[in-house]
Coordinates of C-alpha atoms and ligand atoms in Angstrom, one line a residue:
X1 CA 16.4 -12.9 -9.8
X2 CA 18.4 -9.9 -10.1
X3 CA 16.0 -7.3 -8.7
X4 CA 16.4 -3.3 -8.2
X5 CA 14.6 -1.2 -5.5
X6 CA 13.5 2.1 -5.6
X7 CA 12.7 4.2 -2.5
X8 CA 14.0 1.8 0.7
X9 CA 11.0 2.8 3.4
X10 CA 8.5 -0.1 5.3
X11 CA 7.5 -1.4 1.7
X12 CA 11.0 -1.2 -0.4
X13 CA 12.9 -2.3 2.6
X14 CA 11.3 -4.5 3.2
X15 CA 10.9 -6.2 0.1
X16 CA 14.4 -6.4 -0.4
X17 CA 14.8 -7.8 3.5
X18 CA 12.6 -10.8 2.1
X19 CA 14.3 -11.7 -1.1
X20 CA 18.1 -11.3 0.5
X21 CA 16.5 -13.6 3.5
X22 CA 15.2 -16.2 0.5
X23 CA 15.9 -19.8 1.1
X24 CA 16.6 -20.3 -2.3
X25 CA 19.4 -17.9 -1.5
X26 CA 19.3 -16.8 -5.4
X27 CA 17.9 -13.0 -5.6
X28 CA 20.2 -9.8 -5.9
X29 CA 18.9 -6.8 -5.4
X30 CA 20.2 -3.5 -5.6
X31 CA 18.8 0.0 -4.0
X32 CA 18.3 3.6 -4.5
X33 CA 17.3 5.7 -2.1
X34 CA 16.7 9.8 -1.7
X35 CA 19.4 9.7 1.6
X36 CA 22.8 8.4 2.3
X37 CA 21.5 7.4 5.3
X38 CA 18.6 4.9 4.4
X39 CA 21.0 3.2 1.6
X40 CA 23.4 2.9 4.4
X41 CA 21.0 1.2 7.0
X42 CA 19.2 -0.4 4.2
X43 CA 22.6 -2.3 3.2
X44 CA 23.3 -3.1 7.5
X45 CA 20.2 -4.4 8.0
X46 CA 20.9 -6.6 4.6
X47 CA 17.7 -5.6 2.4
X48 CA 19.8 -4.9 0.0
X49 CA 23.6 -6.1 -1.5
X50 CA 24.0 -2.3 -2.7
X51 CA 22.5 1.3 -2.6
X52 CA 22.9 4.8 -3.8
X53 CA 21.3 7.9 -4.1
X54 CA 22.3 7.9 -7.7
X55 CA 21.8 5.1 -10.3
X56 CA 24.9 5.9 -11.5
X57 CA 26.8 4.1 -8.9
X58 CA 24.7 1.1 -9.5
X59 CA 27.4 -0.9 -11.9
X60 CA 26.4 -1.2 -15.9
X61 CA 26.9 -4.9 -15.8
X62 CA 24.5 -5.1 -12.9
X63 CA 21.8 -3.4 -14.6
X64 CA 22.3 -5.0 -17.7
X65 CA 21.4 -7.8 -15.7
X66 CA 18.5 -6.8 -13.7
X67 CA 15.3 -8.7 -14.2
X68 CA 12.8 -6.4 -12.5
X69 CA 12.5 -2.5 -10.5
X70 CA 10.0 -2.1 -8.2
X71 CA 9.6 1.7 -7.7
X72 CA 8.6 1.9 -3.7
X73 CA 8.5 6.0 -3.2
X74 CA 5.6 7.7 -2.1
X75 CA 2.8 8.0 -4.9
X76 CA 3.3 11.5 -5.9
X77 CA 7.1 10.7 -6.7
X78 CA 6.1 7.1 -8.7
X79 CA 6.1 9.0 -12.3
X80 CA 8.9 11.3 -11.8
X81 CA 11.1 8.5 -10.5
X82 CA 9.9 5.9 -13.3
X83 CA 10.8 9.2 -15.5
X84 CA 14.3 10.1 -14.3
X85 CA 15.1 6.3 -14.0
X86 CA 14.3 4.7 -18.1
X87 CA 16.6 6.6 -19.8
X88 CA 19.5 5.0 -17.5
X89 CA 18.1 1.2 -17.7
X90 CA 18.9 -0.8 -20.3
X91 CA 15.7 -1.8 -23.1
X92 CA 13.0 -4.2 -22.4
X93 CA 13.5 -4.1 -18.9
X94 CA 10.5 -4.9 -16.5
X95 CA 9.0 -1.9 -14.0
X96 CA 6.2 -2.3 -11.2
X97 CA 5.0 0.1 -8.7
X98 CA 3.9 -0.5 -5.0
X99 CA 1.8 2.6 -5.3
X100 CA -1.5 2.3 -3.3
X101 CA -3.4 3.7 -6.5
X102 CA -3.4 2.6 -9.9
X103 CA -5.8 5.0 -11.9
X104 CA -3.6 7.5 -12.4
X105 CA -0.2 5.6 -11.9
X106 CA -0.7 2.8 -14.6
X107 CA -1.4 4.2 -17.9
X108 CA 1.4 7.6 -17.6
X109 CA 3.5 5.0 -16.0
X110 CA 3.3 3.0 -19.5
X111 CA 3.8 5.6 -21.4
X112 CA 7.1 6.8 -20.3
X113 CA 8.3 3.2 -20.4
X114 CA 7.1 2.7 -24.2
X115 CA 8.9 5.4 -25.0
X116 CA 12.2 3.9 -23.9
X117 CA 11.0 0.6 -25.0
X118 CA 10.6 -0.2 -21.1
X119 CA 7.5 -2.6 -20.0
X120 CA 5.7 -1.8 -17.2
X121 CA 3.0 -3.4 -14.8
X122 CA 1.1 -1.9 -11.8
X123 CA 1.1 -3.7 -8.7
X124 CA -0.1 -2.6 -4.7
X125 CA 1.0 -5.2 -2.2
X126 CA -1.7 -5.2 0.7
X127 CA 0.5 -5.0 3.3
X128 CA 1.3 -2.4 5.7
X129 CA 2.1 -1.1 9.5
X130 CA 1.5 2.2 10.9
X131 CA 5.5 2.6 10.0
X132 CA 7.6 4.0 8.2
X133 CA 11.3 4.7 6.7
X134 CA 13.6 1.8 6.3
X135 CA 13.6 1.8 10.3
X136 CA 10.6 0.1 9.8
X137 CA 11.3 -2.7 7.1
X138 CA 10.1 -6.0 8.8
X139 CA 10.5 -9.9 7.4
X140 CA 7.8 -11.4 6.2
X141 CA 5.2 -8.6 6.1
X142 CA 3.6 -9.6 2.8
X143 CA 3.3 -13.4 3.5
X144 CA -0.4 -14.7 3.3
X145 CA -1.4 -11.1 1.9
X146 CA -3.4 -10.3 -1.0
X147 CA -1.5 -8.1 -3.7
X148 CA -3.2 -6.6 -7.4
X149 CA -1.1 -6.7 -10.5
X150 CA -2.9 -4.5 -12.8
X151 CA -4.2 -6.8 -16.6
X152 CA -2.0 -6.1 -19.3
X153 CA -1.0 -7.8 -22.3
X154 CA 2.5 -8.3 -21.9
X155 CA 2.1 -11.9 -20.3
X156 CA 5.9 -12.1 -19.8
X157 CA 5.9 -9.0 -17.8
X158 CA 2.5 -10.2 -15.9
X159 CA 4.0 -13.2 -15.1
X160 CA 7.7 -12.0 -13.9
X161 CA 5.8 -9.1 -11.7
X162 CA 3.4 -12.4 -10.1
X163 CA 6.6 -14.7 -9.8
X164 CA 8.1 -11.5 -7.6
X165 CA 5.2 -11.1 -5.2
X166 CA 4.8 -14.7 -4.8
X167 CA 8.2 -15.5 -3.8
X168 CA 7.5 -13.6 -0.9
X169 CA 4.4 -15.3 -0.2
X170 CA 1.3 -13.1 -1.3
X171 CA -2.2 -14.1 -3.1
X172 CA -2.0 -12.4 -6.6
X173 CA -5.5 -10.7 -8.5
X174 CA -5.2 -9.4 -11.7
X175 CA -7.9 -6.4 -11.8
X176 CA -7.6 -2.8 -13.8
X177 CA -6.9 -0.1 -12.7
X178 CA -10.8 1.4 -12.0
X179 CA -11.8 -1.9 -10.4
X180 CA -8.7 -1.5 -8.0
X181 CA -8.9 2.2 -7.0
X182 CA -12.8 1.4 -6.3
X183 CA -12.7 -1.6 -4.7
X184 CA -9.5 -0.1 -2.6
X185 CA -11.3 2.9 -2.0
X186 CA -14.0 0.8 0.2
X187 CA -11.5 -1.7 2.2
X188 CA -8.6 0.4 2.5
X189 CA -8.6 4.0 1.7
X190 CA -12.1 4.8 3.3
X191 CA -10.9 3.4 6.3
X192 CA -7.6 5.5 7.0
X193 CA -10.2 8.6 7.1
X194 CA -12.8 6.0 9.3
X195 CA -10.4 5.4 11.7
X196 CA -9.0 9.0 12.2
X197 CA -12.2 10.4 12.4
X198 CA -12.5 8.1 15.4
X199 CA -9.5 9.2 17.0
X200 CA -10.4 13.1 16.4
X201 CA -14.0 12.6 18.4
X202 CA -12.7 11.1 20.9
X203 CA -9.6 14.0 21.2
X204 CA -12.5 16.5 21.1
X205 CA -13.8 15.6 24.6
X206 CA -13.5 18.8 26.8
X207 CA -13.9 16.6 30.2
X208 CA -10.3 16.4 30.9
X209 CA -10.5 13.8 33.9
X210 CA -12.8 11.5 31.3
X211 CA -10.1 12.0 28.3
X212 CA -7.5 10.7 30.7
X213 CA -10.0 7.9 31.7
X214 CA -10.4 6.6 27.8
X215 CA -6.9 7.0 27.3
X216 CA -6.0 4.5 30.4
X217 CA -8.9 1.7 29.2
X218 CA -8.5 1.9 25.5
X219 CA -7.1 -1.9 24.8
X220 CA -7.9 -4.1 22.1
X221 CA -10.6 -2.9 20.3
X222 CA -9.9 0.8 20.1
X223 CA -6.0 -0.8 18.9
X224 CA -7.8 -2.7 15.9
X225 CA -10.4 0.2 14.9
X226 CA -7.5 2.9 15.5
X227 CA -4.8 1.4 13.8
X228 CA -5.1 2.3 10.1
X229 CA -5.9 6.0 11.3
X230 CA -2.6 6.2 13.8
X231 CA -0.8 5.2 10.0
X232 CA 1.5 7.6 8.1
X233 CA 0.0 11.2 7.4
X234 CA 1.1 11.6 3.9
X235 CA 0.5 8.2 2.5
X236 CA -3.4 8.9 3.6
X237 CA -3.8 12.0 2.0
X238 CA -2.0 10.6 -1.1
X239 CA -4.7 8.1 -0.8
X240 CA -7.2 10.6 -0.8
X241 CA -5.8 13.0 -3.2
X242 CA -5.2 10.2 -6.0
X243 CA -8.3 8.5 -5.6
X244 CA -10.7 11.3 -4.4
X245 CA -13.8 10.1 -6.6
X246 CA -13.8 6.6 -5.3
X247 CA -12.7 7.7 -1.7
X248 CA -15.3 10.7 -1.3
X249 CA -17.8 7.8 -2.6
X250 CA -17.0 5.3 -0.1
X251 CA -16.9 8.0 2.6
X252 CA -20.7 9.1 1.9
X253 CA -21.9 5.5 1.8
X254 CA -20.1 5.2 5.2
X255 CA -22.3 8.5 6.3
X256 CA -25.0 7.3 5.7
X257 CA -25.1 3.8 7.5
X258 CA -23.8 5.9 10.8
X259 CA -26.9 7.8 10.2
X260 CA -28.9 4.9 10.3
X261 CA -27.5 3.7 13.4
X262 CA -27.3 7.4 15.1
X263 CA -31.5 6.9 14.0
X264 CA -31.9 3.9 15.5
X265 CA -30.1 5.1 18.7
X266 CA -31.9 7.7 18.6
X267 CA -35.6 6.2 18.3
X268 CA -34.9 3.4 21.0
X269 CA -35.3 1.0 17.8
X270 CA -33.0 -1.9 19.5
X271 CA -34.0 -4.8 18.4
X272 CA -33.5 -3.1 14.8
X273 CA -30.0 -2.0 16.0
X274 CA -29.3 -5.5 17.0
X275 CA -30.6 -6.3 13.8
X276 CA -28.0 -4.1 11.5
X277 CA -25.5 -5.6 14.0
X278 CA -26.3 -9.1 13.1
X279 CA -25.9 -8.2 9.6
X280 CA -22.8 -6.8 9.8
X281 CA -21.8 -9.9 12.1
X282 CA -22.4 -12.4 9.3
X283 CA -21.0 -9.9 6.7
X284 CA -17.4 -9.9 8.1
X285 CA -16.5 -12.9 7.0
X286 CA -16.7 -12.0 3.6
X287 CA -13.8 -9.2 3.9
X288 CA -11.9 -11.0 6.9
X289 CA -11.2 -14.5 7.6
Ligands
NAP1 P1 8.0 5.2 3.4 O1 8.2 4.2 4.4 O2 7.8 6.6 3.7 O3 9.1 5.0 2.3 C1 9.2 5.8 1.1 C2 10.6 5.7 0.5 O4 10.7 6.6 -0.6 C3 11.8 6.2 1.4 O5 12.8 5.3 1.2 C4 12.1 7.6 0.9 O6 13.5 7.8 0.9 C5 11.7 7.5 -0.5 N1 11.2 8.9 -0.9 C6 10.4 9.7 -0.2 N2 10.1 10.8 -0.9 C7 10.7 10.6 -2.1 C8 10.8 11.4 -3.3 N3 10.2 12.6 -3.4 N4 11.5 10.9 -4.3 C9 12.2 9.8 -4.2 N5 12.1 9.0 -3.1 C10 11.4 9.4 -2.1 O7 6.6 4.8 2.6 P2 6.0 3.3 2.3 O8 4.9 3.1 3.3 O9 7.1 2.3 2.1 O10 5.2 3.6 1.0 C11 5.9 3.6 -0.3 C12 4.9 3.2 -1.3 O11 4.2 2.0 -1.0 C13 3.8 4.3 -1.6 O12 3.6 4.5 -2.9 C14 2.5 3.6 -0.9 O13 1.4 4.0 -1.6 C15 2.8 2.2 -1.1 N6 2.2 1.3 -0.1 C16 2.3 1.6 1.2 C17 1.6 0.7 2.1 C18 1.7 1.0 3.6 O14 0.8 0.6 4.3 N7 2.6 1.8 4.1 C19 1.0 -0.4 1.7 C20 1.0 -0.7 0.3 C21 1.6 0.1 -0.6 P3 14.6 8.3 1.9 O15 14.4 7.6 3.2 O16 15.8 7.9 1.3 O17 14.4 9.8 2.0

């Protein structure tokens, strides 16, 4: 597949480190990104055969050829970029997003391709660190993850954006847009805000020799319910800003099961407690395997 990039940071990058590191040794894929500097390292570190800042440096003949561009900027900069980028790409070309949100991505997104007879399809790979830049590009970080590709009719399209994400070894689910940004909102962006709420109480204790205490014993647990709140500022509160409805809904469902254990705390109610907990024991499985 001949494949362009668009924005080389932890998801771009490493994207294109995958298909270049392909056993089937067949991809090409060429990059833009804003700096001189991450085409540069993004080329060193072999994500990608050649990058610019400009897609007029990327050859005619190789976009002629391109199968697929996979816009990987943060959200805000997904439509302007798909806009700058269609009148330079040659017709009936195929463009997906990474973007974490789809509501408000997919349908302008498909727009401003129709009108330069583009096609596009929305995706969102699951897959993340607490990274990011093309510094951060890693192998392998979307095998065995899930990743949405958003319905549409153009089956060709569908089928080229699954036959992408599957080559580098994620689970595909075709959903809209709503259902994604929902769903999303409850297992992904909810969380970010979860988990740096956590890390702001525990900043706010005034006890000094205590703070310095927590700091020394927090190990595994506080790694795994910090992480996703230790993550990149701006991508969270693109998350938030983008899907604010579904986010600010999620959020209040989340107050108000705290509330019922902060009750139950509260009233001594511990066999109740252990109770919830139990619940939420068995429930886990369900999201985690
Ligand atoms: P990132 O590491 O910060 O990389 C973003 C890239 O976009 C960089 O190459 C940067 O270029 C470029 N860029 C930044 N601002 C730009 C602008 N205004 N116009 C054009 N290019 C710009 O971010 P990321 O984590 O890879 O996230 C990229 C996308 O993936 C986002 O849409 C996000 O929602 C989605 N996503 C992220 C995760 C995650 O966990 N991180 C997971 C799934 C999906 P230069 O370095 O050249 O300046």
């Amino acid at each position: 597949m001949k494949v362009g990039i668009v924005g080389l940071g932890l998801i771009g990058g490493s994207l294109g480190l995958d298909l270049l590191a392909s056993e089937s040794n067949d991809h090409y894929v060429w990059g833009i990104s804003r700096s001189p500097e991450t085409c540069k390292q993004a080329i060193a570190i072999a994500s990608v055969n050649i990058a610019s800042p400009s897609i007029d440096d990327i050859p005619a003949q190789v976009l002629e050829q391109t199968d697929i561009v996979i816009i990987c900027t943060p959200i805000a900069a997904i439509l302007p970029t798909i806009a700058a980028l269609v009148p330079k790409l040659p017709a009936q070309i195929i463009i997906t997003d990474v973007g974490s949100v789809k509501g408000l991505i997919v349908e302008p997104a498909l727009e401003i391709c129709q009108k330069y007879h583009q096609r596009f399809v929305g995706s969102h790979p699951m897959a993340g660190t607490a990274f990011q830049g093309i510094a951060a590009a890693e192998l392998n970080l979307f095998r065995d993850r899930p990743c949405v590709i958003t319905s549409s009719d153009d089956i060709e399209a569908v089928a080229k954006v699954r036959s992408l994400w599957e080559s580098v070894g994620m689970r595909i689910y075709e959903c809209c847009p709503e259902e994604h940004d929902r769903a999303v909102a409850m297992i992904s962006h909810a969380p970010v805000m979860i988990s740096a709420s956590l890390i702001a109480a525990c900043q706010k204790q005034e006890d000094q020799k205590i703070l310095q205490i927590a700091q020394n014993l927090a190990s595994s647990g506080f790694r795994d319910t910090s992480r996703v709140g230790g993550g990149n500022p701006e991508l969270g509160r693109l998350m938030a800003e983008y899907n604010r409805e579904a986010v600010l809904r999620s959020l209040q469902e989340y107050q108000l099961s705290l509330q019922v254990i902060i009750d139950l705390i509260e009233n001594k109610q511990w066999q109740e407690l252990e109770l919830f907990l139990a619940d939420t024991q068995r429930d886990r499985q369900f999201y985690v395997q």
